[in-house]
Amino acid sequence: MEHQKVLVLDFGGQYNQLIARRVRDLNVYCDLMPFGMTAEEIRKYDPIGIIFTGGPNSVYGENAPHISAEILRLGIPVLGICYGCQLIAYTLGGKVEHAETSEYGKRSFTFGKQSAISAGIPQTSICWMSHTDRVTQPPAGFETYASTESCPVAVFGNETEKIYGVQFHPEVVHSEYGNKLLENFLYRVCGAKGDWTTANFVAEQVAALKAKLGGKKVLCAMSGGVDSAVAAALVHRAAGDGLTCVFVDHGLLRKYEADEVMEVFRNQLGMNLIKADAGERFLGKLAGVSEPEQKRKIIGAEFIKVFESEAKKIGAVDFLVQGTIYPDVIESGKGNSAVIKSHHNVGGLPSVVDFKEIVEPLRDLFKDEVRRVGTELGLPDSVVLRQPFPGPGLAIRIMGEVTAEKLETLRDADYILRDEIAKAGLNREIWQYFAVITNSKTVGVQGDFRTYENVIALRAVTSVDAMTADWARIPYEILEKISVRIINEVKGANRIVYDVTSKPPATIEWE
């Protein structure tokens, strides 16, 4: 089935993945692509609509990214957001000027004139602004629909041409009716049918995978994380006993996690799952190592060696399954943004496996879509809602050298944190939460005895895509329960601190 598609052209703004996710959440498929696509390339892509994202540049700046006016004459509806809004005005002869007063944060805006994209939105509502330039005069043939106190052209457009510009960011949750505006553009302007659903995706992928993998030998590396778990479950539905999964337990997983992987995938789903117990091997390689990047490299290299050893026992396979997801593809260089990091599931393992072709069934999905696919496939919440977890595992949540004693302490503290968050019903609200063993020890008193033990830091953040994150405001009484339980139940800890730093300036992980 060929889905309707929307094209999101990336001009380098911080919310660009979020725009694409919002479109997908409204059941319309979209791709985030570099802004440099030509009119002819866009015509071949055949989208029902185009969205220009925000970006850090001034449209009149020397190195500002521009588009050909021909793109705006293709007859395809266009929505420009922030920089994209200014770009439409600039390209078509309107005026864009530096604002005397920059607008950042929440602003009240008012529709002075209704249009297709304002249907169902109150005349006055709150939007999220982030700009220093602004459109002061729309192009000829365009009308101003809305304004704020200091932004005379907050929304403009041409109903006949189906081209619209919004100065604010409808994709962020702070814009009260932003999602409604996007929905109006997709359904009222572009004529979307809403055919991008989880059930459709699973049915189509399983059918395509059956045709491709039927009767073939398929190998999948499972990390215990959501992506590889869902990829394995999806391929298993198509390939059945033709799939062999190798689960490398490096001994750096959270409490009960390795057992749960085996229970769900081998016992419940009946997969051919091989577990490689390599905890002692990894711990030996990490002995005496404190530098975080060195830890990462050791773990990455050792993981590949263990997997290679298991793969050799299996022999040549036709397909290698990887849990690559859409943000991995974007961050590894598909989008306009610079390569942020090379992801372990975009490279690494192929060089040690004798295979013919890589299969990446989730490469078009965002993380929240992957979770929904997991639920559709019948995976339990304990797997589908699993916390984001770094490849090096607990090794980078232990500051300094990794030891068996520290791992035990951290596993127990982290389990208590996750247990209490779940009991409080906060596990679906908080993006990520975990414990860290700092490289500090402090004096404490437990009973009648003086102690000198580890400081445990708790980290919890709210986020949409992990690109930015805010520290979670966990109620004090919940934090108190967590602290009391860790001090009383966990050996090797006598002080608990809570990390109240957002990203940026900090990262989510400590190392």
Coordinates of C-alpha atoms in Angstrom, one line a residue, residues 17 58 112 119 143 152 186 195 219 262 275 321 354 404 443 447 461 479 488 490 511:
Q17 CA 12.3 16.1 14.4
S58 CA 18.3 35.1 9.0
G112 CA -8.1 38.9 12.9
A119 CA -10.7 26.2 11.9
E143 CA -3.3 38.0 3.6
P152 CA 2.2 42.2 13.1
L186 CA -2.8 18.2 6.9
D195 CA -3.6 6.1 6.5
L219 CA 20.2 -13.4 12.5
M262 CA 14.9 -14.6 28.2
K275 CA 22.2 -16.0 25.5
V321 CA 18.5 -7.7 11.4
D354 CA 28.8 -13.6 7.2
A404 CA 31.2 -6.0 40.9
V443 CA 30.5 10.2 56.1
G447 CA 22.5 3.0 63.7
V461 CA 14.1 14.1 33.0
L479 CA 11.8 11.4 46.5
N488 CA 17.9 1.2 54.3
V490 CA 21.1 -0.9 49.6
E511 CA 29.2 10.1 31.3

